[in-house]
């Protein structure tokens, strides 16, 4: 997901839209343009508690709309129940009568591992997009509760945040494993100079490669004119083919388990409780005494609570975390810093990656805080939150996403290389693959520092 920030002290000329009158997923207008991960508008001049309330209600509405799409899709049928608040009709996408209708085991093609083979069907794009929208809305609500917690009911916010993080993380695992497998198989073919690239099949906006059967010396071919190969390297070597088959087995198994876990989560009472609370959030935002004082009918001499100090604090945390990164080293091409400890027997992730992952999370928190300051209601398509995009920070966020993906892919290759009794050629191919992904980590760090140190540029 692209991540971008803007200066939280810069006012925008956009007038605040009215909050949505109904959180029903079946009413209102499309929110895809305003709930995208690439939003980056400047804050309004009157960024007060009303903007925060409108933003939370808009994201809750988007969550409920995505839940209804997931339920109505072919994959989601019978796995994600219609959920609405216990009281107050019209605020949720449906009644609670569908709760607990099963986790989909035995009815969904992927419930028993039906995603992991060349003859097995991929999930429908509508279901994948709906799950992505659920994660996106859950992340935004959770981040907003974190950044603006002093203005919200403390007990309610502390109870909601871990539940939303659990839901978002559970739904993200299946897609993460599929993307990781695709990345590693593509890297194997690139490193081998092979013209036979794995044939992709659609999974939402991404693709997943087909299975490489054990003992086959080449992966099924697909057009790949962008990667010319030498005349003597038209196919994968035995070691590379077996490495691809091993990665396919391990990551497909992990993906199948993640899919089953997601199905069970969407049919659990824990998820029903989260969805009910989000449905109530779409109609009423629990505020603290400070927030309620600002949201109540203000007197002429009463000063509204400004959201900018809290958003500025999030920006300062990001700035401090970036200052602690070794940007000088990262600015030197081919510094090989990412390869340090590459032969360590410790299976734990590289400790040098943790600060970069933390910066990525802080970047996301800052961006979501700016979205709240912009006060763009998800139910108003006339509000364009992309009217002022910081290209510099957009590139920095994309670099951090590539850093995370490459680091996780390198860890997967290292884990596969620790498999007992594999052939030396297979272990060698996995070692080369691991080094390649660590070089990708290094390249992402270089791209981040290069983008971060540029002067801010905003699109007209």
Coordinates of N, CA and C in Angstrom, one line a residue, residues 19-29 31 53-68 71 83-85 87-94 141 275-285 378-379:
X19 N -21.5 14.7 7.9 CA -21.3 13.3 8.2 C -22.4 12.5 7.6
X20 N -22.1 11.2 7.3 CA -23.2 10.4 6.6 C -24.4 10.2 7.5
X21 N -25.5 10.2 7.0 CA -26.8 10.1 7.8 C -27.1 8.7 8.1
X22 N -26.6 7.8 7.4 CA -26.9 6.4 7.6 C -25.6 5.6 7.3
X23 N -25.4 4.6 8.1 CA -24.2 3.7 7.9 C -24.6 2.5 7.2
X24 N -25.8 2.4 6.6 CA -26.2 1.2 5.9 C -25.4 1.1 4.6
X25 N -24.9 -0.1 4.4 CA -24.1 -0.4 3.3 C -24.9 -0.4 2.0
X26 N -26.2 -0.5 2.1 CA -27.0 -0.5 0.9 C -27.4 0.9 0.5
X27 N -27.2 1.9 1.3 CA -27.5 3.2 1.0 C -26.3 4.1 0.9
X28 N -26.4 5.2 0.3 CA -25.2 6.1 0.2 C -24.5 5.8 -1.1
X29 N -23.4 6.6 -1.3 CA -22.7 6.5 -2.5 C -21.4 5.8 -2.4
X31 N -17.7 4.7 -2.0 CA -16.6 5.3 -1.2 C -15.3 4.8 -1.6
X53 N -15.1 12.8 14.2 CA -16.4 12.0 14.3 C -16.8 11.6 12.8
X54 N -16.7 12.5 11.9 CA -17.1 12.2 10.5 C -16.2 11.2 9.9
X55 N -14.9 11.3 10.2 CA -14.0 10.3 9.6 C -14.2 8.9 10.1
X56 N -14.4 8.8 11.4 CA -14.6 7.5 12.0 C -15.9 6.9 11.5
X57 N -16.9 7.7 11.4 CA -18.2 7.2 10.9 C -18.1 6.8 9.5
X58 N -17.3 7.5 8.7 CA -17.1 7.2 7.3 C -16.4 5.8 7.1
X59 N -15.4 5.6 7.9 CA -14.6 4.4 7.8 C -15.4 3.2 8.4
X60 N -16.3 3.4 9.4 CA -17.2 2.4 9.8 C -18.2 2.0 8.7
X61 N -18.7 3.0 8.0 CA -19.6 2.7 6.9 C -18.9 1.9 5.8
X62 N -17.7 2.3 5.5 CA -16.9 1.5 4.5 C -16.7 0.1 5.0
X63 N -16.4 -0.1 6.3 CA -16.2 -1.4 6.8 C -17.5 -2.3 6.6
X64 N -18.6 -1.7 6.9 CA -19.9 -2.4 6.8 C -20.2 -2.7 5.3
X65 N -19.9 -1.7 4.4 CA -20.1 -2.0 3.0 C -19.3 -3.1 2.5
X66 N -18.0 -3.1 2.9 CA -17.1 -4.2 2.5 C -17.5 -5.5 3.0
X67 N -18.1 -5.5 4.2 CA -18.6 -6.8 4.8 C -19.8 -7.3 4.0
X68 N -20.6 -6.4 3.6 CA -21.7 -6.9 2.8 C -21.3 -7.4 1.4
X71 N -19.9 -10.9 2.0 CA -20.9 -11.8 2.2 C -21.7 -12.2 0.9
X83 N -24.1 -8.5 9.5 CA -23.9 -8.0 10.9 C -24.5 -6.6 11.0
X84 N -25.2 -6.3 12.0 CA -25.7 -5.0 12.3 C -25.8 -4.8 13.8
X85 N -26.0 -3.6 14.3 CA -26.1 -3.4 15.7 C -27.3 -4.0 16.3
X87 N -29.3 -2.7 18.3 CA -30.5 -1.8 18.3 C -30.2 -0.8 17.2
X88 N -31.3 -0.2 16.7 CA -31.2 0.8 15.8 C -31.2 0.3 14.4
X89 N -32.3 0.1 13.7 CA -32.3 -0.4 12.4 C -31.8 0.6 11.4
X90 N -31.2 0.1 10.4 CA -30.7 0.9 9.3 C -29.3 1.4 9.4
X91 N -28.6 1.0 10.4 CA -27.2 1.4 10.6 C -26.2 0.4 10.1
X92 N -26.6 -0.8 9.9 CA -25.7 -1.9 9.4 C -26.2 -2.4 8.1
X93 N -25.3 -3.2 7.4 CA -25.7 -3.8 6.1 C -26.7 -4.9 6.2
X94 N -27.0 -5.4 7.4 CA -28.0 -6.4 7.4 C -28.3 -6.8 8.9
X141 N -9.5 2.7 11.1 CA -10.2 2.9 12.4 C -9.2 2.7 13.6
X275 N -17.8 -6.6 14.5 CA -18.7 -6.0 13.5 C -19.8 -5.3 14.1
X276 N -20.4 -5.8 15.2 CA -21.4 -5.1 15.9 C -21.0 -3.7 16.5
X277 N -19.8 -3.7 17.0 CA -19.2 -2.4 17.5 C -18.9 -1.4 16.4
X278 N -18.5 -1.9 15.3 CA -18.2 -1.0 14.2 C -19.5 -0.5 13.6
X279 N -20.6 -1.3 13.6 CA -21.9 -0.9 13.2 C -22.4 0.2 14.1
X280 N -22.2 0.1 15.4 CA -22.6 1.1 16.3 C -21.8 2.4 16.1
X281 N -20.5 2.2 15.8 CA -19.6 3.3 15.6 C -20.1 4.2 14.4
X282 N -20.7 3.5 13.4 CA -21.2 4.3 12.3 C -22.3 5.2 12.6
X283 N -23.0 5.0 13.7 CA -24.0 6.0 14.1 C -23.7 6.8 15.3
X284 N -22.7 6.4 16.1 CA -22.3 7.2 17.3 C -20.9 6.9 17.7
X285 N -20.1 7.9 17.8 CA -18.7 7.8 18.2 C -18.5 8.1 19.7
X378 N -16.6 9.4 3.8 CA -16.6 8.3 2.8 C -17.9 8.3 2.0
X379 N -19.0 8.9 2.5 CA -20.2 8.9 1.7 C -20.4 10.0 0.8

